[in-house]
CSV table of C-alpha atoms in Angstrom, one decimal:
chain,number,residue,atom,x,y,z
U,1,MET,CA,128.4,128.1,86.2
U,2,THR,CA,128.7,130.6,83.4
U,3,GLY,CA,131.9,132.6,83.7
U,4,ILE,CA,133.7,130.0,85.9
U,5,CYS,CA,136.8,128.5,84.4
U,6,ARG,CA,140.0,126.7,85.3
U,7,GLY,CA,142.5,129.0,87.1
U,8,ASP,CA,139.9,131.0,89.0
U,9,ARG,CA,140.7,131.6,92.7
U,10,VAL,CA,138.6,129.6,95.2
U,11,VAL,CA,138.2,130.8,98.8
U,12,CYS,CA,136.8,128.5,101.5
U,13,THR,CA,134.4,130.5,103.7
U,14,PHE,CA,133.8,127.6,106.2
U,15,THR,CA,130.1,127.9,105.9
U,16,GLU,CA,127.4,125.4,104.8
U,17,PRO,CA,124.7,126.1,102.3
U,18,THR,CA,121.5,127.4,104.0
U,19,ILE,CA,118.1,128.9,103.1
U,20,SER,CA,115.8,131.2,104.9
U,21,VAL,CA,112.5,129.5,105.8
U,22,SER,CA,109.3,130.9,107.4
U,23,PRO,CA,105.5,130.1,107.5
U,24,HIS,CA,105.1,132.8,104.8
U,25,MET,CA,106.5,130.3,102.3
U,26,LEU,CA,103.0,128.7,102.0
U,27,GLY,CA,101.5,129.4,98.6
U,28,ARG,CA,104.8,130.4,97.1
U,29,VAL,CA,107.0,128.9,94.3
U,30,LEU,CA,110.8,128.9,94.8
U,31,ASP,CA,113.8,128.0,92.7
U,32,GLY,CA,116.6,125.6,93.6
U,33,SER,CA,118.3,128.2,95.8
U,34,GLY,CA,115.1,129.0,97.8
U,35,ARG,CA,114.4,132.3,96.0
U,36,PRO,CA,110.8,133.1,94.9
U,37,VAL,CA,110.1,132.9,91.2
U,38,ASP,CA,106.3,133.4,91.2
U,39,GLY,CA,106.4,137.2,90.8
U,40,LYS,CA,104.7,137.8,94.2
U,41,GLY,CA,107.6,139.7,95.7
U,42,ALA,CA,110.4,138.8,98.1
U,43,LEU,CA,109.9,136.5,101.0
U,44,GLN,CA,110.1,137.8,104.6
U,45,VAL,CA,113.3,137.1,106.4
U,46,GLY,CA,113.0,133.8,108.3
U,47,THR,CA,115.1,131.2,110.1
U,48,PRO,CA,118.2,130.0,108.3
U,49,VAL,CA,118.4,126.2,108.1
U,50,SER,CA,121.0,123.9,106.5
U,51,ILE,CA,119.9,122.2,103.3
U,52,TRP,CA,122.1,119.2,104.2
U,53,PRO,CA,121.6,118.8,108.0
U,54,ALA,CA,123.0,116.0,110.1
U,55,PRO,CA,121.1,112.7,110.0
U,56,ILE,CA,118.4,112.1,112.6
U,57,ALA,CA,119.5,109.7,115.3
U,58,PRO,CA,117.6,106.4,115.0
U,59,MET,CA,116.3,106.5,118.6
U,60,ARG,CA,114.8,110.0,118.0
U,61,ARG,CA,112.5,108.5,115.4
U,62,ARG,CA,109.0,107.5,116.5
U,63,ARG,CA,107.3,104.4,115.3
U,64,ILE,CA,104.8,104.9,112.4
U,65,THR,CA,101.4,104.0,113.8
U,66,GLN,CA,98.9,106.5,112.3
U,67,ALA,CA,97.6,106.3,108.7
U,68,LEU,CA,97.8,109.3,106.4
U,69,CYS,CA,94.9,109.9,104.0
U,70,THR,CA,96.0,110.5,100.4
U,71,GLY,CA,92.5,110.9,99.0
U,72,ILE,CA,93.2,108.1,96.5
U,73,ARG,CA,90.9,105.1,97.1
U,74,ALA,CA,93.3,102.6,95.5
U,75,ILE,CA,96.1,103.6,97.8
U,76,ASP,CA,94.2,104.2,101.0
U,77,ALA,CA,92.3,100.9,100.7
U,78,MET,CA,94.9,98.5,99.3
U,79,LEU,CA,98.3,100.2,100.1
U,80,THR,CA,97.5,102.3,103.2
U,81,VAL,CA,100.3,104.7,104.0
U,82,GLY,CA,101.4,105.8,107.5
U,83,ARG,CA,102.5,109.3,108.6
U,84,GLY,CA,106.3,109.3,108.1
U,85,GLN,CA,106.4,106.6,105.5
U,86,ARG,CA,108.4,106.8,102.2
U,87,MET,CA,106.8,105.6,99.1
U,88,GLY,CA,108.0,105.4,95.5
U,89,ILE,CA,105.7,105.9,92.5
U,90,PHE,CA,107.0,103.9,89.6
U,91,SER,CA,105.8,103.9,86.0
U,92,GLY,CA,106.9,104.5,82.4
U,93,SER,CA,106.4,107.8,80.7
U,94,GLY,CA,102.9,109.2,80.1
U,95,ILE,CA,100.9,107.0,82.5
U,96,GLY,CA,99.9,109.6,85.0
U,97,LYS,CA,102.5,110.1,87.7
U,98,SER,CA,102.2,113.9,87.8
U,99,VAL,CA,98.4,113.8,87.7
U,100,LEU,CA,98.4,111.3,90.6
U,101,LEU,CA,100.8,113.5,92.6
U,102,GLY,CA,98.5,116.5,91.9
U,103,MET,CA,95.5,114.6,93.2
U,104,ILE,CA,97.4,113.5,96.4
U,105,SER,CA,98.4,117.1,97.0
U,106,ARG,CA,94.8,118.4,96.7
U,107,TYR,CA,93.1,115.7,98.7
U,108,THR,CA,95.6,114.7,101.4
U,109,SER,CA,94.9,115.1,105.1
U,110,ALA,CA,98.5,116.4,105.7
U,111,ASP,CA,98.9,119.9,107.3
U,112,VAL,CA,101.4,121.1,104.7
U,113,THR,CA,102.5,119.9,101.3
U,114,VAL,CA,106.0,120.5,99.9
U,115,ILE,CA,106.4,119.7,96.2
U,116,GLY,CA,109.7,119.4,94.4
U,117,LEU,CA,109.6,119.6,90.6
U,118,ILE,CA,113.1,118.4,89.6
U,119,GLY,CA,114.2,118.4,86.0
U,120,GLU,CA,110.7,119.1,84.7
U,121,ARG,CA,110.0,120.7,81.3
U,122,GLY,CA,109.4,124.4,81.7
U,123,ARG,CA,106.0,124.1,80.1
U,124,GLU,CA,104.9,121.5,82.6
U,125,VAL,CA,105.6,123.6,85.7
U,126,ARG,CA,102.8,126.1,85.3
U,127,ASP,CA,100.5,123.3,84.1
U,128,PHE,CA,101.1,121.3,87.3
U,129,ILE,CA,100.6,124.3,89.5
U,130,GLU,CA,97.5,125.7,87.9
U,131,LYS,CA,95.8,122.5,86.6
U,132,ASP,CA,96.9,119.6,88.8
U,133,LEU,CA,97.6,121.4,92.1
U,134,GLY,CA,95.0,124.1,91.8
U,135,ALA,CA,94.5,127.3,93.8
U,136,GLU,CA,93.2,125.4,96.9
U,137,GLY,CA,96.1,123.0,96.9
U,138,LEU,CA,98.6,125.8,96.5
U,139,LYS,CA,97.4,127.7,99.6
U,140,ARG,CA,98.9,125.0,101.9
U,141,SER,CA,101.8,124.1,99.7
U,142,VAL,CA,105.4,125.2,99.0
U,143,VAL,CA,106.6,124.4,95.4
U,144,VAL,CA,110.4,124.1,94.7
U,145,VAL,CA,111.2,124.2,90.9
U,146,SER,CA,114.4,123.4,89.0
U,147,THR,CA,113.7,122.7,85.3
U,148,GLY,CA,115.7,120.5,83.1
U,149,ASP,CA,117.6,123.3,81.4
U,150,GLU,CA,119.2,124.4,84.7
U,151,PRO,CA,122.7,123.2,85.8
U,152,PRO,CA,122.8,119.8,87.4
U,153,LEU,CA,124.1,121.2,90.7
U,154,LEU,CA,121.0,123.3,91.0
U,155,ARG,CA,118.7,120.4,90.3
U,156,VAL,CA,120.3,118.3,93.0
U,157,GLN,CA,120.2,121.2,95.4
U,158,ALA,CA,116.5,121.7,94.6
U,159,GLY,CA,115.7,118.3,96.0
U,160,ALA,CA,117.6,119.1,99.2
U,161,VAL,CA,115.9,122.5,99.5
U,162,ALA,CA,112.4,121.0,99.2
U,163,THR,CA,113.4,118.5,101.9
U,164,ALA,CA,114.8,121.3,104.2
U,165,VAL,CA,111.5,123.2,103.9
U,166,ALA,CA,109.6,120.1,104.8
U,167,GLU,CA,111.9,119.6,107.8
U,168,TYR,CA,111.2,123.2,109.0
U,169,PHE,CA,107.4,122.6,109.0
U,170,ARG,CA,107.9,119.2,110.6
U,171,ASP,CA,109.8,120.8,113.5
U,172,ARG,CA,106.9,123.2,114.0
U,173,GLY,CA,104.6,120.2,114.8
U,174,CYS,CA,103.1,119.7,111.3
U,175,ASN,CA,102.4,116.5,109.5
U,176,VAL,CA,104.1,117.3,106.2
U,177,LEU,CA,103.6,115.6,102.8
U,178,LEU,CA,106.7,115.8,100.6
U,179,LEU,CA,106.1,115.1,96.9
U,180,MET,CA,109.1,114.9,94.5
U,181,ASP,CA,108.8,114.6,90.8
U,182,SER,CA,111.0,113.1,89.7
U,183,LEU,CA,113.7,111.2,91.6
U,184,THR,CA,115.0,109.8,88.3
U,185,ARG,CA,115.9,113.3,87.0
U,186,LEU,CA,117.6,114.2,90.2
U,187,ALA,CA,119.7,111.0,90.0
U,188,THR,CA,120.5,111.9,86.4
U,189,ALA,CA,121.8,115.3,87.5
U,190,GLN,CA,123.9,113.7,90.2
U,191,ARG,CA,125.3,111.3,87.5
U,192,GLN,CA,126.3,114.3,85.4
U,193,ILE,CA,128.1,115.8,88.4
U,194,GLY,CA,129.9,112.5,89.2
U,195,LEU,CA,131.1,112.0,85.6
U,196,VAL,CA,132.5,115.5,85.4
U,197,ALA,CA,134.2,114.9,88.8
U,198,GLY,CA,135.9,111.8,87.4
U,199,GLU,CA,133.8,109.1,89.0
U,200,PRO,CA,133.6,105.8,87.0
U,201,PRO,CA,130.2,104.9,85.6
U,202,ALA,CA,129.2,101.8,87.7
U,203,THR,CA,125.8,100.4,86.7
U,204,LYS,CA,124.2,101.5,83.4
U,205,GLY,CA,126.1,104.7,83.5
U,206,TYR,CA,125.1,105.7,87.1
U,207,THR,CA,128.1,106.7,89.2
U,208,PRO,CA,128.6,105.5,92.9
U,209,SER,CA,127.6,109.0,94.2
U,210,VAL,CA,124.1,108.5,92.9
U,211,PHE,CA,123.5,105.5,95.1
U,212,ASN,CA,125.0,107.4,98.1
U,213,LEU,CA,122.7,110.3,97.5
U,214,LEU,CA,119.5,108.3,97.5
U,215,PRO,CA,119.5,107.2,101.2
U,216,GLU,CA,121.0,110.5,102.3
U,217,LEU,CA,118.0,112.3,100.9
U,218,LEU,CA,115.2,109.8,101.5
U,219,GLU,CA,116.2,109.0,105.1
U,220,ARG,CA,115.3,112.6,106.0
U,221,CYS,CA,111.6,111.6,106.0
U,222,GLY,CA,110.0,110.0,109.0
U,223,CYS,CA,108.4,110.7,112.4
U,224,THR,CA,110.1,112.6,115.2
U,225,GLU,CA,108.9,113.9,118.5
U,226,SER,CA,107.6,117.1,116.9
U,227,GLY,CA,106.0,116.0,113.6
U,228,SER,CA,106.3,113.8,110.5
U,229,ILE,CA,107.4,113.9,106.9
U,230,THR,CA,105.7,111.5,104.5
U,231,GLY,CA,107.5,111.2,101.2
U,232,PHE,CA,106.2,110.2,97.7
U,233,TYR,CA,108.9,110.0,95.1
U,234,SER,CA,108.1,109.4,91.5
U,235,VAL,CA,110.5,107.2,89.5
U,236,LEU,CA,110.5,107.1,85.7
U,237,VAL,CA,111.1,103.5,84.8
U,238,GLU,CA,112.9,103.0,81.5
U,239,GLY,CA,111.0,100.7,79.2
U,240,ASP,CA,108.5,99.8,81.9
U,241,ASP,CA,111.2,97.6,83.4
U,242,LEU,CA,111.2,97.4,87.2
U,243,SER,CA,114.6,95.7,87.2
U,244,ASP,CA,116.3,99.0,86.3
U,245,PRO,CA,119.2,99.6,88.7
U,246,LEU,CA,117.8,102.9,89.9
U,247,SER,CA,114.4,101.4,90.6
U,248,ASP,CA,116.0,98.6,92.6
U,249,ALA,CA,118.0,101.1,94.6
U,250,VAL,CA,114.9,103.2,95.4
U,251,ARG,CA,112.8,100.2,96.4
U,252,SER,CA,115.5,99.1,98.8
U,253,VAL,CA,115.4,102.5,100.6
U,254,THR,CA,111.6,103.3,100.6
U,255,ASP,CA,108.9,101.6,102.7
U,256,GLY,CA,106.9,100.5,99.7
U,257,HIS,CA,106.1,101.4,96.2
U,258,VAL,CA,103.1,102.1,93.9
U,259,TRP,CA,103.3,100.7,90.3
U,260,LEU,CA,101.3,102.5,87.6
U,261,SER,CA,100.5,100.0,84.9
U,262,ARG,CA,100.4,100.9,81.2
U,263,ASP,CA,97.9,98.1,80.5
U,264,LEU,CA,95.5,99.6,83.0
U,265,ALA,CA,96.0,103.1,81.6
U,266,ASN,CA,95.3,101.8,78.1
U,267,ARG,CA,92.0,100.4,79.3
U,268,GLY,CA,91.0,103.7,80.7
U,269,GLN,CA,91.4,102.7,84.4
U,270,TYR,CA,92.6,105.8,86.3
U,271,PRO,CA,94.4,106.0,88.5
U,272,ALA,CA,96.3,103.1,86.9
U,273,VAL,CA,97.5,101.6,90.2
U,274,ASP,CA,98.4,97.9,89.8
U,275,CYS,CA,97.7,96.7,93.3
U,276,LEU,CA,99.3,93.3,92.6
U,277,GLN,CA,102.6,94.9,91.7
U,278,SER,CA,102.5,97.4,94.6
U,279,VAL,CA,103.1,97.1,98.3
U,280,SER,CA,103.0,99.1,101.5
U,281,ARG,CA,105.4,97.7,104.1
U,282,LEU,CA,103.8,99.5,107.0
U,283,MET,CA,100.1,98.9,106.1
U,284,ILE,CA,100.0,96.2,108.9
U,285,ASP,CA,100.9,98.9,111.5
U,286,VAL,CA,98.3,101.5,110.5
U,287,THR,CA,95.2,99.4,109.7
U,288,ASP,CA,92.9,97.2,111.7
U,289,GLN,CA,92.3,93.5,111.1
U,290,GLU,CA,89.0,94.0,109.3
U,291,HIS,CA,90.6,96.4,106.8
U,292,ARG,CA,93.5,94.1,106.1
U,293,GLU,CA,91.3,91.0,105.6
U,294,ALA,CA,89.1,92.9,103.1
U,295,ALA,CA,92.1,94.2,101.2
U,296,ARG,CA,93.8,90.7,101.2
U,297,GLU,CA,90.6,89.1,99.8
U,298,LEU,CA,90.4,91.7,97.0
U,299,LEU,CA,94.0,91.2,96.1
U,300,ARG,CA,93.5,87.4,95.9
U,301,LEU,CA,90.6,87.8,93.6
U,302,LEU,CA,92.6,90.2,91.4
U,303,ALA,CA,95.3,87.5,91.2
U,304,VAL,CA,92.8,84.8,90.4
U,305,TYR,CA,91.2,86.8,87.6
U,306,GLY,CA,94.6,87.7,86.2
U,307,ASP,CA,95.4,84.0,85.8
U,308,ILE,CA,92.2,83.2,83.8
U,309,GLU,CA,91.7,86.6,82.0
U,310,ASP,CA,92.9,85.2,78.7
U,311,MET,CA,90.6,82.2,78.9
U,312,VAL,CA,87.7,84.4,79.7
U,313,SER,CA,88.4,86.7,76.8
U,314,ILE,CA,88.4,84.0,74.2
U,315,GLY,CA,85.4,82.1,75.8
U,316,ALA,CA,87.4,79.1,76.8
U,317,TYR,CA,86.6,79.2,80.5
U,318,LYS,CA,83.6,77.0,81.5
U,319,ALA,CA,81.5,78.4,84.4
U,320,GLY,CA,81.4,76.1,87.4
U,321,SER,CA,84.9,74.8,87.0
U,322,SER,CA,86.1,76.7,90.2
U,323,ILE,CA,84.3,78.7,92.8
U,324,ASP,CA,87.2,81.1,93.1
U,325,CYS,CA,87.3,81.7,89.4
U,326,ASP,CA,83.5,82.1,89.1
U,327,LEU,CA,83.6,84.6,92.1
U,328,ALA,CA,86.5,86.6,90.5
U,329,ILE,CA,84.6,86.9,87.2
U,330,LYS,CA,81.4,88.0,89.0
U,331,VAL,CA,83.0,90.6,91.3
U,332,MET,CA,85.7,92.0,89.0
U,333,PRO,CA,83.4,94.9,87.7
U,334,MET,CA,82.7,95.9,91.3
U,335,ILE,CA,86.4,95.9,92.2
U,336,LEU,CA,87.4,98.0,89.2
U,337,GLU,CA,84.6,100.4,89.9
U,338,PHE,CA,85.9,100.8,93.5
U,339,LEU,CA,89.5,101.3,92.4
U,340,ALA,CA,88.7,103.9,89.7
U,341,GLN,CA,88.4,107.5,90.7
U,342,PRO,CA,87.8,110.8,88.7
U,343,ILE,CA,90.5,113.4,88.9
U,344,THR,CA,88.1,115.9,90.5
U,345,GLU,CA,87.0,113.6,93.3
U,346,GLY,CA,88.7,112.9,96.6
U,347,ALA,CA,87.9,110.3,99.2
U,348,ARG,CA,88.3,110.5,103.0
U,349,LEU,CA,90.0,107.7,104.7
U,350,ASP,CA,87.0,106.6,106.8
U,351,GLN,CA,84.8,106.6,103.6
U,352,THR,CA,87.3,104.5,101.8
U,353,ARG,CA,87.6,102.0,104.6
U,354,GLN,CA,83.8,101.6,104.9
U,355,ALA,CA,83.4,101.2,101.1
U,356,LEU,CA,86.1,98.5,101.2
U,357,VAL,CA,84.5,96.6,104.1
U,358,ASP,CA,81.1,96.8,102.4
U,359,LEU,CA,82.6,95.4,99.2
U,360,HIS,CA,84.2,92.6,101.1
U,361,ARG,CA,80.8,91.7,102.7
U,362,LYS,CA,79.3,91.5,99.2
U,363,VAL,CA,82.1,89.2,98.1
U,364,LEU,CA,81.5,86.9,101.1
U,365,ARG,CA,77.8,86.8,100.3
U,366,LEU,CA,78.4,85.9,96.7
U,367,ARG,CA,80.9,83.2,97.7
U,368,ARG,CA,78.2,81.6,100.0
U,369,GLU,CA,75.7,81.7,97.1
U,370,LEU,CA,78.2,80.0,94.8
U,371,GLN,CA,79.0,77.3,97.4
U,372,ASP,CA,75.3,76.6,98.0
U,373,ARG,CA,74.4,76.1,94.4
U,374,PRO,CA,73.6,72.6,93.2
U,375,PRO,CA,76.4,70.8,91.3
U,376,ALA,CA,76.1,70.8,87.6
U,377,THR,CA,74.8,67.4,86.3
U,378,SER,CA,76.1,66.0,83.1
U,379,PRO,CA,73.6,64.5,80.6
U,380,PRO,CA,73.3,60.7,80.7
U,381,GLN,CA,75.4,58.9,78.1
U,382,THR,CA,73.8,56.4,75.8
U,383,ARG,CA,75.5,53.2,74.9
U,384,GLN,CA,76.0,52.8,71.2
């Protein structure tokens, strides 16, 4: 943008913006224009593709019927994601979105991972690549970076470039995982563009073009005859308020969302996935009946314990009042241990499913024990 001013001559060349893509992009870090910025030399000449292609016809999309392993037990067990699904990761600041995305990129079963770092601080880019992603994760990844000090046009274009790279590998028959951090900063860049162009600020300062951009970008994920793109988009929620207009708009487009809870993070529960506030709309299509029943029972016990947690904390709950409450108190440590996961540890999907089923069987056994216990007898009352 530097050096451009009013009165300059503009010539229309009748071309659309494209980038050159090739398999040699794996392990490289690109800017918002698709140029390498990692100091490893120029990219080999590849196939030019449009960064804003025509939408995929609905009848060309295949149904999502296969699960994708993310390597995160809390997600794979309770919010199972299918190949081609779009998920939002919502949280306030400092709760672990970037760390969670880094874990997913390292432990996923996808063939190729494309990561878009949009509007990040310059310091965080190298931290994410070297610490969160790691050398092993980078080998099968393409990273597209546009930091917060770059022009808003370039930040929006970086999101489109990352998606175009994912589409290239999808068309080559790969199952691609697209991670974008963050969708909020991309929407903020589009808002800046809209305000400069004279758009009226509609909802909380967001211009109408922001809400047009979201489905245009997110709908590019999905399954086709050749491959799939599974998208995870992080959303920075202002004040931990899920009723934020941008959060509402993203949830209406995605196929589910993961909510990271500040309360869980403050208790040292990582990843801080709040299963009760999260949902995967396609879990029913990619899991079997036994898996769903086990996950449903654990969610029910989490909800029961949430209702009586304050009473348990102050010692006001009386054991034996309710079988469900007693069971929830007894199994809560096991559930929390199952959902917690160290940063350096990944979990295969079959291992996660088996651990979930085993935990469900323990819960059923404890329930039978509680049901078979003799009823509590009250001491006889003496007449005064």
